[in-house]
mmCIF file of N, CA, C and O in Angstrom:
data_model
loop_
_atom_site.group_PDB
_atom_site.id
_atom_site.type_symbol
_atom_site.label_atom_id
_atom_site.label_comp_id
_atom_site.label_asym_id
_atom_site.label_seq_id
_atom_site.Cartn_x
_atom_site.Cartn_y
_atom_site.Cartn_z
ATOM 1 N N MET A 1 7.270 -6.862 26.230
ATOM 2 C CA MET A 1 7.389 -7.157 24.953
ATOM 3 C C MET A 1 6.734 -7.222 24.096
ATOM 4 O O MET A 1 5.258 -7.464 25.007
ATOM 5 N N THR A 2 6.586 -6.500 22.982
ATOM 6 C CA THR A 2 5.490 -6.312 21.953
ATOM 7 C C THR A 2 5.983 -7.346 20.813
ATOM 8 O O THR A 2 6.532 -6.986 20.384
ATOM 9 N N THR A 3 4.946 -7.334 20.026
ATOM 10 C CA THR A 3 4.688 -8.220 19.066
ATOM 11 C C THR A 3 3.912 -7.163 17.447
ATOM 12 O O THR A 3 2.953 -6.912 17.657
ATOM 13 N N ASP A 4 4.549 -7.614 16.991
ATOM 14 C CA ASP A 4 3.731 -6.713 15.757
ATOM 15 C C ASP A 4 3.153 -7.557 14.726
ATOM 16 O O ASP A 4 4.148 -8.692 14.115
ATOM 17 N N LEU A 5 1.864 -7.863 14.460
ATOM 18 C CA LEU A 5 1.615 -9.319 13.609
ATOM 19 C C LEU A 5 1.551 -8.275 11.959
ATOM 20 O O LEU A 5 0.674 -7.343 11.496
ATOM 21 N N LEU A 6 2.235 -9.150 11.216
ATOM 22 C CA LEU A 6 2.428 -8.905 9.865
ATOM 23 C C LEU A 6 1.475 -9.229 8.442
ATOM 24 O O LEU A 6 0.879 -10.124 9.461
ATOM 25 N N SER A 7 0.731 -8.549 8.406
ATOM 26 C CA SER A 7 -0.059 -8.632 7.580
ATOM 27 C C SER A 7 -0.153 -8.142 5.902
ATOM 28 O O SER A 7 1.398 -7.559 5.455
ATOM 29 N N THR A 8 -0.512 -8.157 5.066
ATOM 30 C CA THR A 8 -0.849 -6.938 4.040
ATOM 31 C C THR A 8 -2.158 -6.649 3.969
ATOM 32 O O THR A 8 -3.167 -6.224 4.513
ATOM 33 N N LEU A 9 -1.231 -5.591 3.219
ATOM 34 C CA LEU A 9 -2.194 -4.231 3.333
ATOM 35 C C LEU A 9 -3.046 -4.288 1.270
ATOM 36 O O LEU A 9 -2.472 -4.389 0.522
ATOM 37 N N TYR A 10 -4.046 -4.261 1.631
ATOM 38 C CA TYR A 10 -5.462 -3.940 0.157
ATOM 39 C C TYR A 10 -5.700 -2.920 0.391
ATOM 40 O O TYR A 10 -6.020 -2.148 0.736
ATOM 41 N N VAL A 11 -5.450 -2.078 -0.998
ATOM 42 C CA VAL A 11 -6.321 -0.822 -1.298
ATOM 43 C C VAL A 11 -6.911 -1.163 -2.575
ATOM 44 O O VAL A 11 -6.443 -1.303 -4.154
ATOM 45 N N GLN A 12 -8.444 -0.609 -2.569
ATOM 46 C CA GLN A 12 -9.354 -0.932 -3.666
ATOM 47 C C GLN A 12 -9.985 0.273 -3.905
ATOM 48 O O GLN A 12 -10.352 0.449 -5.240
ATOM 49 N N THR A 13 -9.518 1.613 -3.167
ATOM 50 C CA THR A 13 -10.463 3.046 -3.908
ATOM 51 C C THR A 13 -9.562 2.896 -5.427
ATOM 52 O O THR A 13 -8.677 3.035 -4.889
ATOM 53 N N GLN A 14 -10.501 3.269 -5.917
ATOM 54 C CA GLN A 14 -9.723 3.907 -7.093
ATOM 55 C C GLN A 14 -9.297 5.237 -7.178
ATOM 56 O O GLN A 14 -10.198 5.676 -6.475
ATOM 57 N N GLY A 15 -8.076 5.402 -8.032
ATOM 58 C CA GLY A 15 -7.544 7.473 -7.877
ATOM 59 C C GLY A 15 -6.935 7.301 -6.193
ATOM 60 O O GLY A 15 -6.357 8.222 -6.615
ATOM 61 N N ALA A 16 -7.029 6.237 -5.355
ATOM 62 C CA ALA A 16 -5.773 6.411 -4.412
ATOM 63 C C ALA A 16 -4.842 6.238 -4.683
ATOM 64 O O ALA A 16 -4.187 5.990 -5.480
ATOM 65 N N SER A 17 -3.919 7.070 -3.743
ATOM 66 C CA SER A 17 -2.047 6.906 -4.083
ATOM 67 C C SER A 17 -1.826 6.821 -2.591
ATOM 68 O O SER A 17 -2.042 6.972 -1.494
ATOM 69 N N LEU A 18 -0.561 5.831 -3.322
ATOM 70 C CA LEU A 18 0.287 5.908 -1.799
ATOM 71 C C LEU A 18 1.866 5.812 -1.796
ATOM 72 O O LEU A 18 2.328 5.887 -3.267
ATOM 73 N N HIS A 19 2.154 7.067 -1.345
ATOM 74 C CA HIS A 19 3.783 7.383 -0.811
ATOM 75 C C HIS A 19 4.738 7.118 0.358
ATOM 76 O O HIS A 19 3.776 6.600 1.103
ATOM 77 N N LEU A 20 5.633 6.679 0.384
ATOM 78 C CA LEU A 20 6.773 6.650 0.673
ATOM 79 C C LEU A 20 6.926 7.734 2.088
ATOM 80 O O LEU A 20 7.737 8.530 1.619
ATOM 81 N N ASP A 21 6.398 7.594 3.226
ATOM 82 C CA ASP A 21 6.804 8.937 4.370
ATOM 83 C C ASP A 21 7.834 8.331 5.598
ATOM 84 O O ASP A 21 7.082 7.887 6.346
ATOM 85 N N GLY A 22 8.922 8.636 4.918
ATOM 86 C CA GLY A 22 9.720 7.727 6.452
ATOM 87 C C GLY A 22 9.602 6.495 5.949
ATOM 88 O O GLY A 22 10.368 6.343 4.900
ATOM 89 N N GLU A 23 9.561 6.059 7.397
ATOM 90 C CA GLU A 23 9.703 4.141 7.547
ATOM 91 C C GLU A 23 7.863 3.730 7.015
ATOM 92 O O GLU A 23 7.237 3.116 8.140
ATOM 93 N N ALA A 24 7.068 4.774 6.930
ATOM 94 C CA ALA A 24 5.593 4.591 6.982
ATOM 95 C C ALA A 24 4.807 4.659 5.362
ATOM 96 O O ALA A 24 5.540 5.084 4.315
ATOM 97 N N VAL A 25 3.618 4.668 5.135
ATOM 98 C CA VAL A 25 2.896 4.877 4.221
ATOM 99 C C VAL A 25 2.240 5.978 4.446
ATOM 100 O O VAL A 25 1.263 5.562 5.412
ATOM 101 N N ARG A 26 1.697 6.320 3.153
ATOM 102 C CA ARG A 26 1.257 7.212 3.268
ATOM 103 C C ARG A 26 0.064 7.253 2.590
ATOM 104 O O ARG A 26 0.470 7.554 1.076
ATOM 105 N N VAL A 27 -1.200 7.067 2.691
ATOM 106 C CA VAL A 27 -2.322 6.535 1.942
ATOM 107 C C VAL A 27 -2.902 7.914 1.611
ATOM 108 O O VAL A 27 -3.581 8.623 2.439
ATOM 109 N N ILE A 28 -3.630 8.695 0.112
ATOM 110 C CA ILE A 28 -4.203 9.961 -0.142
ATOM 111 C C ILE A 28 -5.682 8.893 -0.974
ATOM 112 O O ILE A 28 -5.065 8.927 -1.582
ATOM 113 N N LEU A 29 -6.142 9.816 -0.635
ATOM 114 C CA LEU A 29 -8.035 8.702 -1.309
ATOM 115 C C LEU A 29 -8.101 10.217 -1.986
ATOM 116 O O LEU A 29 -8.688 11.109 -1.107
ATOM 117 N N PRO A 30 -8.881 10.137 -2.941
ATOM 118 C CA PRO A 30 -9.911 11.229 -3.413
ATOM 119 C C PRO A 30 -10.967 11.830 -2.879
ATOM 120 O O PRO A 30 -11.484 11.129 -2.516
ATOM 121 N N GLU A 31 -11.016 12.849 -2.723
ATOM 122 C CA GLU A 31 -11.827 13.197 -1.920
ATOM 123 C C GLU A 31 -11.998 13.044 -0.806
ATOM 124 O O GLU A 31 -13.335 13.139 -0.121
ATOM 125 N N ASP A 32 -11.604 13.201 -0.254
ATOM 126 C CA ASP A 32 -10.761 12.824 1.322
ATOM 127 C C ASP A 32 -9.845 13.979 1.764
ATOM 128 O O ASP A 32 -8.172 13.089 1.081
ATOM 129 N N SER A 33 -10.332 14.779 2.520
ATOM 130 C CA SER A 33 -8.727 15.668 2.767
ATOM 131 C C SER A 33 -7.902 14.889 4.455
ATOM 132 O O SER A 33 -7.165 15.167 4.403
ATOM 133 N N ALA A 34 -8.536 13.450 5.322
ATOM 134 C CA ALA A 34 -8.067 12.631 6.236
ATOM 135 C C ALA A 34 -6.322 12.456 5.360
ATOM 136 O O ALA A 34 -6.947 11.570 4.492
ATOM 137 N N ARG A 35 -5.218 12.346 5.963
ATOM 138 C CA ARG A 35 -4.391 11.360 5.461
ATOM 139 C C ARG A 35 -4.323 10.743 6.645
ATOM 140 O O ARG A 35 -4.283 10.503 7.798
ATOM 141 N N ARG A 36 -3.710 9.249 6.280
ATOM 142 C CA ARG A 36 -3.224 8.063 6.506
ATOM 143 C C ARG A 36 -1.960 7.979 6.314
ATOM 144 O O ARG A 36 -1.927 7.578 5.705
ATOM 145 N N ILE A 37 -1.142 7.706 7.782
ATOM 146 C CA ILE A 37 -0.374 6.768 7.095
ATOM 147 C C ILE A 37 -0.653 5.494 8.168
ATOM 148 O O ILE A 37 -0.972 5.772 9.359
ATOM 149 N N LEU A 38 0.529 4.339 7.502
ATOM 150 C CA LEU A 38 0.221 3.364 8.006
ATOM 151 C C LEU A 38 2.008 2.823 8.334
ATOM 152 O O LEU A 38 2.530 2.548 7.987
ATOM 153 N N PRO A 39 2.251 2.517 9.542
ATOM 154 C CA PRO A 39 4.014 1.859 9.139
ATOM 155 C C PRO A 39 3.930 0.823 8.475
ATOM 156 O O PRO A 39 4.020 -0.276 8.043
ATOM 157 N N LEU A 40 4.923 0.705 7.347
ATOM 158 C CA LEU A 40 5.318 -0.342 6.270
ATOM 159 C C LEU A 40 6.376 -1.139 7.229
ATOM 160 O O LEU A 40 5.449 -2.505 7.080
ATOM 161 N N LYS A 41 6.431 -1.033 8.496
ATOM 162 C CA LYS A 41 7.072 -2.271 8.841
ATOM 163 C C LYS A 41 5.650 -3.113 9.600
ATOM 164 O O LYS A 41 6.147 -5.139 9.470
ATOM 165 N N ARG A 42 4.556 -3.437 9.400
ATOM 166 C CA ARG A 42 3.614 -3.819 9.309
ATOM 167 C C ARG A 42 3.090 -4.881 8.396
ATOM 168 O O ARG A 42 2.381 -5.762 8.203
ATOM 169 N N TYR A 43 3.647 -4.732 7.569
ATOM 170 C CA TYR A 43 3.106 -5.619 5.993
ATOM 171 C C TYR A 43 4.507 -6.097 5.578
ATOM 172 O O TYR A 43 5.515 -5.166 5.567
ATOM 173 N N VAL A 44 3.925 -7.194 5.103
ATOM 174 C CA VAL A 44 4.834 -7.817 4.580
ATOM 175 C C VAL A 44 4.565 -8.395 2.460
ATOM 176 O O VAL A 44 5.585 -7.892 2.306
ATOM 177 N N ALA A 45 3.254 -7.390 2.602
ATOM 178 C CA ALA A 45 2.889 -7.543 1.015
ATOM 179 C C ALA A 45 1.830 -6.173 0.706
ATOM 180 O O ALA A 45 1.083 -5.993 2.009
ATOM 181 N N LEU A 46 1.800 -5.763 -0.581
ATOM 182 C CA LEU A 46 0.698 -4.838 -0.744
ATOM 183 C C LEU A 46 -0.092 -5.495 -1.884
ATOM 184 O O LEU A 46 0.614 -5.771 -3.095
ATOM 185 N N VAL A 47 -1.021 -5.325 -1.650
ATOM 186 C CA VAL A 47 -1.797 -5.765 -3.067
ATOM 187 C C VAL A 47 -2.668 -4.736 -3.407
ATOM 188 O O VAL A 47 -3.368 -3.948 -2.271
ATOM 189 N N VAL A 48 -2.624 -4.058 -4.370
ATOM 190 C CA VAL A 48 -3.474 -3.087 -4.853
ATOM 191 C C VAL A 48 -4.617 -3.212 -6.288
ATOM 192 O O VAL A 48 -4.196 -4.070 -7.413
ATOM 193 N N TYR A 49 -5.914 -2.922 -6.353
ATOM 194 C CA TYR A 49 -6.816 -3.419 -7.280
ATOM 195 C C TYR A 49 -7.293 -1.958 -8.154
ATOM 196 O O TYR A 49 -7.019 -1.016 -7.853
ATOM 197 N N GLY A 50 -6.870 -2.320 -9.579
ATOM 198 C CA GLY A 50 -7.446 -1.038 -10.544
ATOM 199 C C GLY A 50 -6.050 -0.302 -10.311
ATOM 200 O O GLY A 50 -5.148 0.185 -10.383
ATOM 201 N N HIS A 51 -7.227 1.346 -10.272
ATOM 202 C CA HIS A 51 -6.313 2.340 -10.666
ATOM 203 C C HIS A 51 -6.188 2.978 -9.592
ATOM 204 O O HIS A 51 -6.589 3.630 -8.791
ATOM 205 N N VAL A 52 -4.749 2.471 -8.472
ATOM 206 C CA VAL A 52 -5.078 2.739 -7.476
ATOM 207 C C VAL A 52 -2.780 3.448 -8.141
ATOM 208 O O VAL A 52 -2.356 2.014 -8.477
ATOM 209 N N SER A 53 -2.007 4.652 -7.647
ATOM 210 C CA SER A 53 -0.493 4.159 -7.737
ATOM 211 C C SER A 53 -0.139 4.244 -6.694
ATOM 212 O O SER A 53 -0.244 4.961 -5.649
ATOM 213 N N LEU A 54 1.394 4.083 -7.284
ATOM 214 C CA LEU A 54 2.399 3.745 -5.730
ATOM 215 C C LEU A 54 3.442 4.448 -6.578
ATOM 216 O O LEU A 54 3.495 4.758 -7.622
ATOM 217 N N SER A 55 4.146 5.515 -5.443
ATOM 218 C CA SER A 55 5.218 6.457 -5.764
ATOM 219 C C SER A 55 6.724 5.417 -5.769
ATOM 220 O O SER A 55 6.328 4.632 -5.342
ATOM 221 N N ALA A 56 7.739 6.149 -6.707
ATOM 222 C CA ALA A 56 8.868 5.332 -7.245
ATOM 223 C C ALA A 56 9.045 4.864 -5.956
ATOM 224 O O ALA A 56 9.958 3.600 -5.756
ATOM 225 N N ASP A 57 9.837 5.967 -4.828
ATOM 226 C CA ASP A 57 10.339 5.998 -3.707
ATOM 227 C C ASP A 57 9.696 4.104 -2.687
ATOM 228 O O ASP A 57 10.058 4.081 -2.666
ATOM 229 N N LEU A 58 8.415 4.425 -2.717
ATOM 230 C CA LEU A 58 7.276 3.219 -1.973
ATOM 231 C C LEU A 58 8.037 1.819 -2.967
ATOM 232 O O LEU A 58 8.380 1.011 -2.168
ATOM 233 N N ILE A 59 7.990 2.155 -4.021
ATOM 234 C CA ILE A 59 8.437 0.221 -4.920
ATOM 235 C C ILE A 59 9.550 0.465 -4.052
ATOM 236 O O ILE A 59 10.171 -1.006 -4.645
ATOM 237 N N ALA A 60 10.532 0.804 -4.758
ATOM 238 C CA ALA A 60 12.362 0.616 -4.024
ATOM 239 C C ALA A 60 12.155 0.559 -3.104
ATOM 240 O O ALA A 60 13.019 -0.025 -2.581
ATOM 241 N N GLN A 61 11.546 1.177 -1.521
ATOM 242 C CA GLN A 61 11.659 0.604 -1.046
ATOM 243 C C GLN A 61 10.950 -1.252 -0.739
ATOM 244 O O GLN A 61 11.907 -1.706 0.284
ATOM 245 N N CYS A 62 9.573 -1.450 -1.204
ATOM 246 C CA CYS A 62 8.982 -2.576 -0.937
ATOM 247 C C CYS A 62 10.290 -3.563 -1.238
ATOM 248 O O CYS A 62 10.492 -4.869 -1.211
ATOM 249 N N ALA A 63 10.911 -3.011 -2.556
ATOM 250 C CA ALA A 63 11.546 -4.060 -3.827
ATOM 251 C C ALA A 63 12.696 -4.324 -2.788
ATOM 252 O O ALA A 63 13.744 -5.572 -2.752
ATOM 253 N N GLY A 64 13.761 -3.523 -2.164
ATOM 254 C CA GLY A 64 15.122 -3.710 -1.116
ATOM 255 C C GLY A 64 14.514 -4.506 -0.406
ATOM 256 O O GLY A 64 15.580 -5.033 1.303
ATOM 257 N N ASP A 65 13.072 -4.303 0.982
ATOM 258 C CA ASP A 65 12.809 -5.406 1.656
ATOM 259 C C ASP A 65 12.289 -6.613 1.780
ATOM 260 O O ASP A 65 12.086 -7.300 2.692
ATOM 261 N N GLY A 66 12.194 -6.784 0.267
ATOM 262 C CA GLY A 66 11.875 -8.032 -0.166
ATOM 263 C C GLY A 66 10.163 -7.769 0.032
ATOM 264 O O GLY A 66 10.007 -8.625 0.232
ATOM 265 N N ARG A 67 9.755 -6.744 0.052
ATOM 266 C CA ARG A 67 7.770 -6.631 0.596
ATOM 267 C C ARG A 67 7.417 -7.118 -0.452
ATOM 268 O O ARG A 67 7.717 -5.759 -2.034
ATOM 269 N N THR A 68 6.068 -7.937 -1.395
ATOM 270 C CA THR A 68 5.905 -8.064 -2.381
ATOM 271 C C THR A 68 5.093 -7.092 -2.778
ATOM 272 O O THR A 68 4.263 -6.201 -2.224
ATOM 273 N N ILE A 69 4.877 -6.826 -3.546
ATOM 274 C CA ILE A 69 3.358 -5.985 -4.556
ATOM 275 C C ILE A 69 3.048 -6.563 -5.276
ATOM 276 O O ILE A 69 3.592 -7.019 -6.749
ATOM 277 N N THR A 70 1.561 -6.636 -5.703
ATOM 278 C CA THR A 70 0.849 -7.473 -6.465
ATOM 279 C C THR A 70 -0.552 -6.543 -7.199
ATOM 280 O O THR A 70 -0.856 -6.382 -6.144
ATOM 281 N N TRP A 71 -0.452 -6.379 -8.357
ATOM 282 C CA TRP A 71 -1.264 -5.844 -8.982
ATOM 283 C C TRP A 71 -2.607 -6.362 -9.774
ATOM 284 O O TRP A 71 -1.976 -7.477 -10.103
ATOM 285 N N MET A 72 -3.219 -5.992 -9.546
ATOM 286 C CA MET A 72 -5.130 -6.570 -9.475
ATOM 287 C C MET A 72 -5.854 -5.538 -10.786
ATOM 288 O O MET A 72 -5.215 -4.508 -10.391
ATOM 289 N N ALA A 73 -6.746 -6.284 -11.493
ATOM 290 C CA ALA A 73 -7.030 -5.579 -12.138
ATOM 291 C C ALA A 73 -8.461 -4.965 -11.190
ATOM 292 O O ALA A 73 -8.763 -5.662 -10.680
ATOM 293 N N ARG A 74 -9.084 -4.329 -11.386
ATOM 294 C CA ARG A 74 -10.008 -3.871 -10.432
ATOM 295 C C ARG A 74 -11.246 -4.915 -10.761
ATOM 296 O O ARG A 74 -12.186 -5.190 -9.412
ATOM 297 N N SER A 75 -11.360 -5.943 -11.027
ATOM 298 C CA SER A 75 -12.533 -6.998 -11.352
ATOM 299 C C SER A 75 -11.636 -7.975 -10.407
ATOM 300 O O SER A 75 -12.415 -9.026 -10.263
ATOM 301 N N GLY A 76 -10.377 -8.429 -9.701
ATOM 302 C CA GLY A 76 -9.759 -8.860 -9.202
ATOM 303 C C GLY A 76 -8.852 -10.284 -10.038
ATOM 304 O O GLY A 76 -8.380 -10.930 -9.521
ATOM 305 N N ARG A 77 -9.037 -9.480 -10.924
ATOM 306 C CA ARG A 77 -7.883 -10.621 -12.313
ATOM 307 C C ARG A 77 -6.504 -10.369 -11.633
ATOM 308 O O ARG A 77 -6.564 -8.793 -12.239
ATOM 309 N N PHE A 78 -5.879 -11.233 -11.859
ATOM 310 C CA PHE A 78 -4.082 -10.969 -11.505
ATOM 311 C C PHE A 78 -3.556 -10.287 -12.646
ATOM 312 O O PHE A 78 -3.704 -10.871 -13.908
ATOM 313 N N ILE A 79 -2.880 -9.526 -12.682
ATOM 314 C CA ILE A 79 -1.500 -8.727 -13.605
ATOM 315 C C ILE A 79 -0.637 -8.380 -12.924
ATOM 316 O O ILE A 79 0.345 -9.075 -14.126
ATOM 317 N N GLY A 80 -0.301 -8.491 -12.397
ATOM 318 C CA GLY A 80 1.667 -8.990 -11.918
ATOM 319 C C GLY A 80 2.110 -9.029 -10.472
ATOM 320 O O GLY A 80 1.201 -8.164 -9.836
#
């Protein structure tokens, strides 16, 4: 039997972008050629700071799953 620990994904790298890739989140970092793919089912929430973009598909998937997305200013001030 396996258990997935549900967690929150925090993204603070300025200029990063998050995209839905099947049932995963593809993280693209500026000036970095490595692709990071994270299973979306492991996260109950996403928190992004400053200039981080999310694709419309990812936002729609999170809304459909009841997964929260929190936007924070780069300084850490709550936006929405």
